[in-house]
Amino acid sequence: CVRACLICLFDNLGCCGGGHPHISQVGALNAVYFARRGCNVDVYEARDDIRQSKTYSGRSINLALSTRGIQALKDVGLDEMVVATGIPMYGRMIHNPTGGKYVVPYGKDNQAILSVDRRKLNELLLTTAEKLPNVSLHFEHKLTEVDVKARNLTLRAPDRSTITVKPDLVVGSDGAYSSVRRHLLQQPRFNYAQTYIAHGYKELTIPPVDGKFAMEANYLHIWPRHEFMMIALPNQDRSFTCTLFMPFDIFATISTPELVLAFFRENFADAIPLIGQERLVSDFFTNPTSTLMMVKCSPYHIDDFAVIIGDAAHAMVPFYGQGMNCGFEDCTVLHRLLGEHNMDLATALPAYSKERNPDAEAICDLALHNYVEMRHHVTSTSFLLRKKLDSLLHSLMPNTFIPLYTMVTFSRIPYAEVIERQKWQDRVVSRAGYLLLGASVLGAALLAKQRLTK
Ligand SMILES: Cc1cc2nc3c(=O)[nH]c(=O)nc-3n(C[C@H](O)[C@H](O)[C@H](O)COP(=O)(O)OP(=O)(O)OC[C@H]3O[C@@H](n4cnc5c(N)ncnc54)[C@H](O)[C@@H]3O)c2cc1C
Ligand SMILES: Cc1cnn(-c2ccc(OCc3ccccc3)c(C(=O)O)c2)c1-c1ccc(Cl)c(F)c1
């Protein structure tokens, strides 16, 4: 039987960055993994229990769940329950500046990414964890100290008193601003880098019309506009949550209702009647403009005592919709290694850092690259052409060319391997392009010669 280990997951609920209720999922999922392994699990959450609190902003905030995240849920038998709550998006619906829109499917036979509600996902994971006999959830317990030498943690309890716990293992899943990681930072040879990008994001809502979706429901709606982009994902209540990504210095120039409307008329005209002018203006000034940050660090563990997962280990910009999927995949990898090492933390944790770090940093780089790509090379026309070319090449060479987005989103190819494969594919495609070009020039020359000699 597996050694009982007390795990403290800093799975805090609360606002992260931009103030919308940011709900942690990785910590809750990881608690289920450890509990099903027979460990005694204590989950410490700095905030109150989201399931009891009424004070929820009311904005249903969603995110895209795809293959890697679904597999992690499948490992603990939760995939069907979560997938049932999600809304499939079978392709991207690209909105051009003149109001036209085009679908580019994600793949054959209805391949889809899922739009899931953060709050519902977290409530499901917390309730699943709570029902397990060897799991205790401690809300309003905030980490204040990690003593690596003494192997204990100090937390502030709801009555403001401090308690000290002595777990066998600490798993920090406390997000991009992780306090567990902050203590790792004090260790020798711990590497850390964080980058804020110039863009921020603001969430808007497209309400239902007579109880129906105001746009086609089963698509990821994208308005690619170079310096700024907007996306919309569907919610179960038949609304859409839009996310507008834009440089802070452009947000700063949009300071009056008239300027909001003028900006949207100029760039997202079709969205105005969908959101509604009044609601657009009120949401624009009510909802926070949040920051976007990338965090890279290594290693992810200290000795056989602590390990960090999720955004605490690798926060990424959201331009691939992979942050939570990657954090969920962390659980899959960590638990595979714990099994392979028979729960010997002294060897399993270093193995985890060694295997996971290159992949996590690869998806951080891919997401940042997408941010650059989508900013500099993407209008709706170029987006459409690129996607059409991707699907043409894939249909011509299905085993040789797999679109980058497909490898990231619809496969479990390790992220670092995805990058290597993409480089190889680029070489093959450019060689094929040159060959095609050469053959057509040669063909044209022979044709011309033939005509001349007639
Ligand atoms: C705009 C946007 C869109 C996104 N879209 C997607 C998507 O489509 N698909 C996807 O897979 N991912 C997406 N993500 C990323 C995803 O939200 C994160 O990767 C995921 O939530 C990380 O989960 P986590 O449990 O590791 O950390 P978090 O969700 O950050 O949870 C940690 C929580 O702990 C809090 N916290 C940290 N330290 C403390 C402390 N000491 N005391 C109290 N509280 C603390 C943090 O504020 C946070 O609320 C998106 C992110 C953003 C910003
Ligand atoms: C939330 C979520 C889930 N997936 N994606 C996503 C990401 C990238 C994509 O393409 C790569 C590419 C598109 C355009 C140019 C280069 C590369 C596609 C696609 O192909 O549909 C879908 C997002 C997302 C997140 C933020 C923005 Cl701003 C955005 F537009 C989409």
Coordinates of C-alpha atoms and ligand atoms in Angstrom, one line a residue:
C1 CA 0.0 0.0 0.0
V2 CA 1.2 3.5 -0.8
R3 CA 2.8 5.4 2.0
A4 CA 0.3 7.8 3.5
C5 CA 1.4 11.3 2.7
L6 CA -0.1 14.5 3.8
I7 CA -0.2 17.0 1.0
C8 CA -0.9 20.6 1.2
L9 CA -2.2 22.0 -2.0
F10 CA -2.4 25.7 -2.1
D11 CA -5.5 25.8 -4.1
N12 CA -6.6 29.3 -3.5
L13 CA -9.8 30.7 -4.8
G14 CA -9.9 34.3 -5.6
C15 CA -9.0 37.0 -7.9
C16 CA -5.8 36.6 -9.8
G17 CA -4.3 39.5 -11.6
G18 CA -7.3 41.3 -13.1
G19 CA -9.8 40.8 -10.3
H20 CA -12.2 38.5 -12.0
P21 CA -12.8 35.4 -9.7
H22 CA -10.0 33.3 -10.8
I23 CA -10.7 29.7 -9.8
S24 CA -7.8 27.3 -9.3
Q25 CA -8.4 23.9 -10.9
V26 CA -5.0 22.1 -10.9
G27 CA -4.8 21.9 -7.1
A28 CA -8.3 20.4 -6.9
L29 CA -7.6 17.8 -9.6
N30 CA -4.3 16.9 -8.0
A31 CA -6.0 16.3 -4.6
V32 CA -8.2 13.7 -6.3
Y33 CA -5.2 12.0 -7.9
F34 CA -3.3 11.7 -4.6
A35 CA -6.5 10.6 -2.7
R36 CA -7.2 7.9 -5.2
R37 CA -3.6 6.7 -4.7
G38 CA -4.5 6.2 -1.0
C39 CA -2.7 9.2 0.4
N40 CA -4.1 11.3 3.2
V41 CA -4.6 14.7 1.6
D42 CA -5.1 18.1 3.3
V43 CA -6.1 20.9 0.9
Y44 CA -5.5 24.4 2.3
E45 CA -7.2 27.2 0.5
A46 CA -6.6 30.8 1.3
R47 CA -10.1 31.9 0.2
D48 CA -13.6 30.8 1.3
D49 CA -15.4 27.9 -0.2
I50 CA -16.5 29.0 -3.6
R51 CA -19.4 26.6 -3.4
Q52 CA -20.9 28.5 -0.4
S53 CA -20.2 32.0 -1.5
K54 CA -23.0 33.9 -3.1
T55 CA -20.8 36.8 -4.0
Y56 CA -19.9 35.6 -7.5
S57 CA -19.5 38.2 -10.1
G58 CA -22.2 36.5 -12.2
R59 CA -20.0 36.5 -15.2
S60 CA -19.7 32.9 -16.3
I61 CA -16.1 32.7 -17.1
N62 CA -15.1 29.8 -19.3
L63 CA -12.0 28.3 -20.8
A64 CA -11.0 25.8 -23.5
L65 CA -10.5 22.2 -22.4
S66 CA -8.7 19.9 -24.9
T67 CA -7.0 16.5 -25.2
R68 CA -4.3 16.9 -22.6
G69 CA -6.7 18.1 -20.0
I70 CA -9.4 15.6 -20.8
Q71 CA -6.8 12.7 -20.4
A72 CA -5.9 14.0 -17.0
L73 CA -9.6 13.9 -16.0
K74 CA -9.9 10.5 -17.5
D75 CA -7.0 9.2 -15.3
V76 CA -9.3 9.9 -12.3
G77 CA -12.6 8.9 -14.0
L78 CA -13.9 12.5 -14.2
D79 CA -13.7 13.1 -18.0
E80 CA -17.3 12.1 -18.8
M81 CA -18.7 14.3 -16.1
V82 CA -16.7 17.3 -17.1
V83 CA -17.1 16.8 -20.9
A84 CA -20.9 16.6 -20.3
T85 CA -20.8 20.2 -18.9
G86 CA -18.7 21.5 -21.8
I87 CA -19.9 23.0 -25.1
P88 CA -18.0 21.5 -28.1
M89 CA -16.4 24.0 -30.5
Y90 CA -15.9 22.2 -33.8
G91 CA -13.9 25.0 -35.5
R92 CA -12.8 28.6 -35.3
M93 CA -15.3 31.1 -36.7
I94 CA -13.3 34.0 -38.0
H95 CA -14.9 37.4 -38.1
N96 CA -13.5 39.8 -40.6
P97 CA -13.7 43.7 -40.2
T98 CA -16.5 44.0 -42.7
G99 CA -18.8 41.7 -40.8
G100 CA -18.2 38.5 -42.9
K101 CA -17.4 35.3 -41.0
Y102 CA -15.9 32.0 -42.0
V103 CA -15.6 28.6 -40.4
V104 CA -12.4 26.6 -40.5
P105 CA -13.1 23.2 -38.9
Y106 CA -10.7 21.8 -36.4
G107 CA -10.6 18.5 -38.1
K108 CA -12.5 15.6 -39.7
D109 CA -15.2 13.8 -37.8
N110 CA -16.2 16.6 -35.6
Q111 CA -12.9 17.1 -33.7
A112 CA -13.7 19.8 -31.1
I113 CA -12.3 21.7 -28.1
L114 CA -14.6 22.2 -25.2
S115 CA -15.8 25.5 -23.6
V116 CA -16.1 24.7 -19.9
D117 CA -17.2 26.9 -17.0
R118 CA -14.4 27.6 -14.6
R119 CA -16.6 27.7 -11.5
K120 CA -18.5 24.6 -12.4
L121 CA -15.3 22.7 -13.1
N122 CA -13.7 23.7 -9.8
E123 CA -16.8 23.0 -7.8
L124 CA -17.0 19.5 -9.4
L125 CA -13.3 18.8 -8.6
L126 CA -13.6 20.2 -5.0
T127 CA -16.8 18.2 -4.3
T128 CA -15.2 15.0 -5.8
A129 CA -12.1 15.5 -3.6
E130 CA -14.2 16.3 -0.5
K131 CA -16.3 13.1 -0.9
L132 CA -13.1 11.0 -0.7
P133 CA -12.6 9.7 2.9
N134 CA -8.9 10.6 3.0
V135 CA -9.3 14.2 1.9
S136 CA -9.8 17.2 4.2
L137 CA -10.4 20.6 2.7
H138 CA -9.4 23.6 4.9
F139 CA -10.8 26.8 3.5
E140 CA -9.6 30.3 4.6
H141 CA -6.2 28.9 5.5
K142 CA -3.4 30.9 3.9
L143 CA 0.2 29.8 3.6
T144 CA 2.6 32.2 5.2
E145 CA 5.8 30.2 5.6
V146 CA 7.5 27.1 4.2
D147 CA 10.4 25.8 6.4
V148 CA 12.3 23.4 4.2
K149 CA 14.8 22.5 6.9
A150 CA 12.1 21.7 9.5
R151 CA 9.8 20.3 6.8
N152 CA 6.9 22.2 8.1
L153 CA 4.4 24.9 6.9
T154 CA 2.9 27.8 8.7
L155 CA -0.6 28.9 7.8
R156 CA -3.0 31.6 9.0
A157 CA -6.3 30.1 10.0
P158 CA -9.7 31.7 9.6
D159 CA -9.5 33.1 13.2
R160 CA -6.2 34.7 12.3
S161 CA -4.3 32.3 14.5
T162 CA -1.3 30.5 13.0
I163 CA -1.1 26.7 12.7
T164 CA 1.9 24.6 11.7
V165 CA 1.6 21.4 9.8
K166 CA 4.3 18.8 9.0
P167 CA 3.4 17.1 5.7
D168 CA 5.3 14.3 4.0
L169 CA 4.9 16.2 0.7
V170 CA 3.9 19.7 -0.2
V171 CA 2.4 20.2 -3.7
G172 CA 2.1 23.9 -4.5
S173 CA -0.5 24.6 -7.1
D174 CA -1.0 28.3 -6.0
G175 CA -0.8 29.9 -9.4
A176 CA 1.3 32.4 -11.1
Y177 CA 2.0 34.3 -7.9
S178 CA 2.8 31.2 -6.0
S179 CA 3.9 31.6 -2.4
V180 CA 5.3 28.0 -2.4
R181 CA 7.5 28.9 -5.4
R182 CA 8.6 32.1 -3.6
H183 CA 10.1 29.8 -0.9
L184 CA 11.7 27.5 -3.6
L185 CA 13.4 30.7 -4.9
Q186 CA 15.4 30.9 -1.7
Q187 CA 17.0 27.5 -2.5
P188 CA 20.5 27.5 -4.2
R189 CA 20.5 26.9 -8.0
F190 CA 16.8 27.7 -8.4
N191 CA 16.2 29.5 -11.7
Y192 CA 13.3 31.9 -12.2
A193 CA 12.1 34.3 -14.9
Q194 CA 8.9 36.2 -15.3
T195 CA 7.8 38.4 -18.2
Y196 CA 4.7 40.7 -18.4
I197 CA 3.6 41.3 -22.0
A198 CA 2.4 44.7 -23.2
H199 CA -1.1 43.3 -23.8
G200 CA -3.8 43.1 -21.2
Y201 CA -7.2 41.5 -21.4
K202 CA -10.8 42.5 -20.6
E203 CA -13.8 40.3 -20.5
L204 CA -17.1 41.3 -22.1
T205 CA -20.4 39.3 -22.4
I206 CA -22.6 38.6 -25.4
P207 CA -26.0 37.8 -23.7
P208 CA -28.5 35.4 -25.2
V209 CA -31.3 36.7 -27.4
D210 CA -34.7 35.4 -26.4
G211 CA -33.0 32.6 -24.5
K212 CA -30.9 31.6 -27.6
F213 CA -27.3 32.0 -28.4
A214 CA -26.7 35.3 -30.3
M215 CA -24.1 33.6 -32.5
E216 CA -23.3 30.1 -33.8
A217 CA -22.7 28.2 -30.5
N218 CA -20.3 25.5 -31.4
Y219 CA -17.4 27.6 -32.5
L220 CA -14.5 29.4 -31.1
H221 CA -15.2 32.9 -32.4
I222 CA -12.1 34.9 -33.3
W223 CA -11.8 38.5 -34.4
P224 CA -8.1 38.7 -35.5
R225 CA -7.1 42.4 -35.8
H226 CA -3.3 42.5 -35.7
E227 CA -2.5 44.5 -32.6
F228 CA -5.6 43.3 -30.9
M229 CA -7.7 40.2 -31.0
M230 CA -11.0 39.3 -29.5
I231 CA -12.4 35.8 -28.9
A232 CA -15.7 34.5 -27.7
L233 CA -16.4 31.1 -26.1
P234 CA -20.0 29.9 -25.5
N235 CA -21.5 29.3 -22.0
Q236 CA -24.2 26.9 -20.8
D237 CA -26.5 29.9 -20.1
R238 CA -26.4 30.6 -23.9
S239 CA -24.2 33.7 -23.4
F240 CA -20.7 34.1 -24.7
T241 CA -17.7 35.3 -22.7
C242 CA -15.6 37.5 -24.9
T243 CA -12.0 38.3 -24.2
L244 CA -10.5 41.4 -25.7
F245 CA -6.7 41.3 -25.9
M246 CA -5.1 44.7 -26.5
P247 CA -2.0 46.7 -25.5
F248 CA -2.4 48.5 -22.2
D249 CA -1.5 51.8 -23.9
I250 CA -4.4 51.4 -26.3
F251 CA -6.7 50.5 -23.5
A252 CA -5.6 53.7 -21.8
T253 CA -6.7 55.8 -24.8
I254 CA -10.3 54.5 -24.7
S255 CA -11.5 56.6 -21.8
T256 CA -15.0 57.6 -22.6
P257 CA -18.2 55.8 -23.8
E258 CA -17.9 57.6 -27.1
L259 CA -14.4 56.3 -27.6
V260 CA -15.4 52.8 -26.7
L261 CA -18.2 52.8 -29.3
A262 CA -15.9 54.5 -31.9
F263 CA -13.2 51.8 -31.3
F264 CA -15.7 49.0 -31.6
R265 CA -17.3 50.5 -34.7
E266 CA -13.8 50.7 -36.2
N267 CA -12.6 47.2 -35.3
F268 CA -15.4 45.0 -34.1
A269 CA -18.5 46.5 -35.7
D270 CA -20.4 43.2 -35.8
A271 CA -19.9 42.7 -32.0
I272 CA -21.7 45.9 -31.0
P273 CA -25.3 44.7 -31.6
L274 CA -24.4 41.4 -30.1
I275 CA -23.1 42.8 -26.9
G276 CA -25.4 45.8 -26.9
Q277 CA -24.2 49.4 -26.8
E278 CA -25.1 50.1 -23.2
R279 CA -23.8 46.8 -21.9
L280 CA -20.6 47.2 -24.0
V281 CA -19.9 50.6 -22.4
S282 CA -20.8 49.5 -18.9
D283 CA -18.8 46.2 -19.1
F284 CA -15.9 48.0 -20.7
F285 CA -15.5 50.4 -17.7
T286 CA -16.7 48.0 -15.0
N287 CA -14.6 44.9 -15.9
P288 CA -10.9 45.1 -15.0
T289 CA -8.1 45.2 -17.5
S290 CA -6.0 42.3 -16.4
T291 CA -2.3 41.6 -16.8
L292 CA -0.8 38.7 -18.7
M293 CA 2.4 37.1 -17.5
M294 CA 4.8 34.3 -18.4
V295 CA 6.7 32.5 -15.6
K296 CA 9.5 30.0 -16.1
C297 CA 11.4 28.3 -13.4
S298 CA 13.4 25.2 -12.6
P299 CA 13.6 22.9 -10.9
Y300 CA 10.0 22.3 -9.8
H301 CA 11.0 20.5 -6.6
I302 CA 13.0 20.7 -3.4
D303 CA 14.6 17.4 -2.3
D304 CA 11.8 15.0 -1.5
F305 CA 9.7 17.6 0.3
A306 CA 8.0 20.0 -2.1
V307 CA 7.0 20.3 -5.8
I308 CA 5.1 22.9 -7.7
I309 CA 2.6 22.3 -10.6
G310 CA 0.3 24.4 -12.8
D311 CA 0.8 28.1 -13.2
A312 CA 3.0 28.1 -10.0
A313 CA 5.6 26.3 -12.1
H314 CA 4.8 27.6 -15.6
A315 CA 2.5 30.5 -16.2
M316 CA 1.9 31.2 -19.9
V317 CA 0.2 33.8 -22.0
P318 CA -3.2 32.4 -23.0
F319 CA -2.8 32.5 -26.8
Y320 CA -3.0 28.8 -27.2
G321 CA -5.7 28.0 -24.6
Q322 CA -3.3 25.5 -22.9
G323 CA -2.5 26.8 -19.4
M324 CA -5.0 24.7 -17.5
N325 CA -4.6 21.8 -20.0
C326 CA -0.8 21.9 -19.3
G327 CA -1.4 22.1 -15.5
F328 CA -3.8 19.1 -15.7
E329 CA -1.2 17.2 -17.8
D330 CA 1.3 18.0 -14.9
C331 CA -0.8 15.8 -12.7
T332 CA -0.8 13.0 -15.3
V333 CA 3.0 13.1 -15.6
L334 CA 3.7 13.5 -11.8
H335 CA 1.5 10.5 -11.0
R336 CA 3.0 8.3 -13.7
L337 CA 6.4 9.0 -12.3
L338 CA 5.3 8.5 -8.7
G339 CA 4.0 5.1 -9.8
E340 CA 7.2 4.3 -11.7
H341 CA 9.3 5.2 -8.6
N342 CA 7.0 3.4 -6.2
M343 CA 6.3 6.7 -4.3
D344 CA 10.0 7.2 -3.6
L345 CA 9.9 11.0 -3.5
A346 CA 13.7 11.3 -3.5
T347 CA 13.8 10.0 -7.0
A348 CA 10.3 10.8 -8.3
L349 CA 10.4 14.5 -7.8
P350 CA 13.8 15.1 -9.5
A351 CA 12.5 12.9 -12.4
Y352 CA 9.4 15.0 -12.6
S353 CA 11.4 18.3 -12.8
K354 CA 13.7 16.7 -15.4
E355 CA 10.9 15.4 -17.6
R356 CA 8.3 18.2 -17.2
N357 CA 10.4 21.4 -17.4
P358 CA 11.3 21.2 -21.1
D359 CA 7.7 20.5 -22.1
A360 CA 6.3 23.2 -19.9
E361 CA 8.8 25.8 -21.2
A362 CA 8.0 24.6 -24.8
I363 CA 4.3 25.5 -24.5
C364 CA 5.2 28.7 -22.8
D365 CA 7.3 29.6 -25.8
L366 CA 4.7 28.4 -28.3
A367 CA 2.0 30.5 -26.6
L368 CA 4.3 33.6 -26.6
H369 CA 5.2 32.9 -30.3
N370 CA 1.5 32.8 -31.0
Y371 CA 1.1 36.1 -29.3
V372 CA 3.7 37.5 -31.7
E373 CA 2.3 35.7 -34.7
M374 CA -1.3 36.8 -34.0
R375 CA -0.2 40.4 -33.4
H376 CA 2.0 40.8 -36.4
H377 CA 0.9 38.4 -39.1
V378 CA -2.8 37.9 -38.6
T379 CA -5.7 39.5 -40.2
S380 CA -8.8 37.5 -40.8
T381 CA -7.7 36.9 -44.4
S382 CA -4.2 35.7 -43.5
F383 CA -5.6 33.7 -40.6
L384 CA -8.1 32.0 -43.0
L385 CA -5.4 31.3 -45.6
R386 CA -3.0 29.9 -43.1
K387 CA -5.6 27.6 -41.7
K388 CA -6.8 26.5 -45.1
L389 CA -3.1 25.8 -46.1
D390 CA -2.7 23.8 -42.9
S391 CA -5.7 21.6 -43.6
L392 CA -4.7 21.2 -47.3
L393 CA -1.2 20.0 -46.4
H394 CA -2.6 17.7 -43.7
S395 CA -5.0 16.1 -46.2
L396 CA -2.1 15.7 -48.8
M397 CA 0.4 14.3 -46.3
P398 CA -1.6 13.2 -43.2
N399 CA 1.2 11.3 -41.6
T400 CA 3.9 13.9 -42.5
F401 CA 2.2 17.2 -41.9
I402 CA 0.1 17.7 -38.7
P403 CA -0.8 21.4 -38.2
L404 CA 1.0 22.9 -35.1
Y405 CA -2.3 23.8 -33.5
T406 CA -3.6 20.2 -34.0
M407 CA -0.4 18.7 -32.3
V408 CA -0.7 21.1 -29.4
T409 CA -4.5 20.9 -28.9
F410 CA -5.6 17.5 -30.2
S411 CA -2.6 15.3 -29.3
R412 CA -0.6 14.3 -26.3
I413 CA 2.7 14.6 -28.2
P414 CA 5.1 16.1 -25.6
Y415 CA 5.2 19.9 -26.2
A416 CA 8.9 19.9 -26.7
E417 CA 8.6 17.2 -29.3
V418 CA 5.8 19.3 -31.0
I419 CA 8.3 22.1 -31.6
E420 CA 10.9 19.7 -33.0
R421 CA 8.3 18.1 -35.3
Q422 CA 7.1 21.5 -36.5
K423 CA 10.7 22.5 -37.4
W424 CA 11.0 19.2 -39.4
Q425 CA 7.6 19.8 -41.1
D426 CA 8.6 23.3 -42.0
R427 CA 11.7 22.0 -43.7
V428 CA 9.8 19.3 -45.6
V429 CA 7.1 21.8 -46.6
S430 CA 9.6 24.4 -47.8
R431 CA 11.6 21.8 -49.7
A432 CA 8.3 20.5 -51.2
G433 CA 7.5 24.1 -52.1
Y434 CA 10.8 24.7 -53.8
L435 CA 10.5 21.4 -55.7
L436 CA 7.0 22.4 -56.8
L437 CA 8.3 25.8 -57.8
G438 CA 11.2 24.2 -59.7
A439 CA 9.0 21.7 -61.4
S440 CA 6.5 24.3 -62.5
V441 CA 9.3 26.6 -63.8
L442 CA 10.9 23.7 -65.7
G443 CA 7.5 22.6 -67.0
A444 CA 6.8 26.1 -68.2
A445 CA 10.2 26.3 -69.9
L446 CA 9.8 23.0 -71.7
L447 CA 6.3 24.1 -72.8
A448 CA 7.6 27.4 -74.1
K449 CA 10.5 25.6 -75.9
Q450 CA 8.1 23.1 -77.4
R451 CA 5.9 26.0 -78.8
L452 CA 8.9 27.8 -80.2
T453 CA 10.1 24.7 -82.1
K454 CA 6.7 24.1 -83.7
Ligands
LIG1 C1 -7.5 35.3 -20.0 C2 -7.1 33.9 -19.8 C3 -7.6 32.9 -20.6 C4 -7.3 31.6 -20.4 N1 -7.8 30.6 -21.2 C5 -7.4 29.3 -21.0 C6 -8.0 28.3 -21.8 O1 -8.8 28.5 -22.7 N2 -7.6 27.0 -21.6 C7 -6.7 26.7 -20.6 O2 -6.3 25.5 -20.5 N3 -6.1 27.7 -19.8 C8 -6.5 29.0 -20.0 N4 -6.0 29.9 -19.2 C9 -5.0 29.6 -18.2 C10 -5.6 29.0 -16.9 O3 -6.5 29.9 -16.4 C11 -4.5 28.7 -15.9 O4 -3.4 28.0 -16.5 C12 -5.1 27.8 -14.8 O5 -6.2 28.4 -14.2 C13 -3.9 27.5 -13.8 O6 -4.5 26.9 -12.7 P1 -3.7 26.7 -11.3 O7 -4.5 25.9 -10.5 O8 -2.3 26.3 -11.7 O9 -3.5 28.2 -10.8 P2 -4.6 29.4 -10.6 O10 -5.8 29.1 -11.4 O11 -3.9 30.7 -10.8 O12 -5.0 29.2 -9.1 C14 -4.1 29.6 -8.1 C15 -5.0 30.6 -7.3 O13 -4.2 30.8 -6.1 C16 -4.2 32.2 -5.8 N5 -3.0 32.4 -5.0 C17 -1.7 32.2 -5.2 N6 -1.0 32.4 -4.1 C18 -1.8 32.8 -3.2 C19 -1.6 33.1 -1.8 N7 -0.4 33.0 -1.2 N8 -2.7 33.4 -1.0 C20 -4.0 33.4 -1.6 N9 -4.2 33.1 -2.9 C21 -3.1 32.8 -3.7 C22 -4.2 32.9 -7.2 O14 -4.6 34.2 -7.1 C23 -5.1 31.9 -7.9 O15 -6.5 32.4 -7.8 C24 -6.3 31.3 -19.3 C25 -5.8 32.3 -18.5 C26 -6.2 33.6 -18.8 C27 -5.6 34.6 -17.9
LIG2 C1 -8.8 30.0 -26.0 C2 -8.2 29.4 -27.2 C3 -8.2 28.0 -27.5 N1 -7.6 27.8 -28.6 N2 -7.1 29.0 -29.1 C4 -6.5 29.2 -30.3 C5 -5.2 29.7 -30.4 C6 -4.5 29.8 -31.6 C7 -5.1 29.4 -32.7 O1 -4.5 29.4 -34.0 C8 -3.1 29.6 -34.0 C9 -2.8 30.8 -34.7 C10 -3.7 31.6 -35.1 C11 -3.4 32.7 -35.8 C12 -2.1 32.9 -36.2 C13 -1.1 32.1 -35.7 C14 -1.4 31.0 -35.0 C15 -6.4 28.8 -32.7 C16 -7.0 28.3 -33.9 O2 -6.3 27.9 -34.9 O3 -8.3 28.2 -33.9 C17 -7.1 28.7 -31.5 C18 -7.5 30.0 -28.2 C19 -7.2 31.4 -28.4 C20 -6.7 32.1 -27.4 C21 -6.4 33.5 -27.6 C22 -6.6 34.1 -28.8 CL1 -6.3 35.7 -29.1 C23 -7.1 33.3 -29.9 F1 -7.4 33.9 -31.0 C24 -7.4 32.0 -29.7

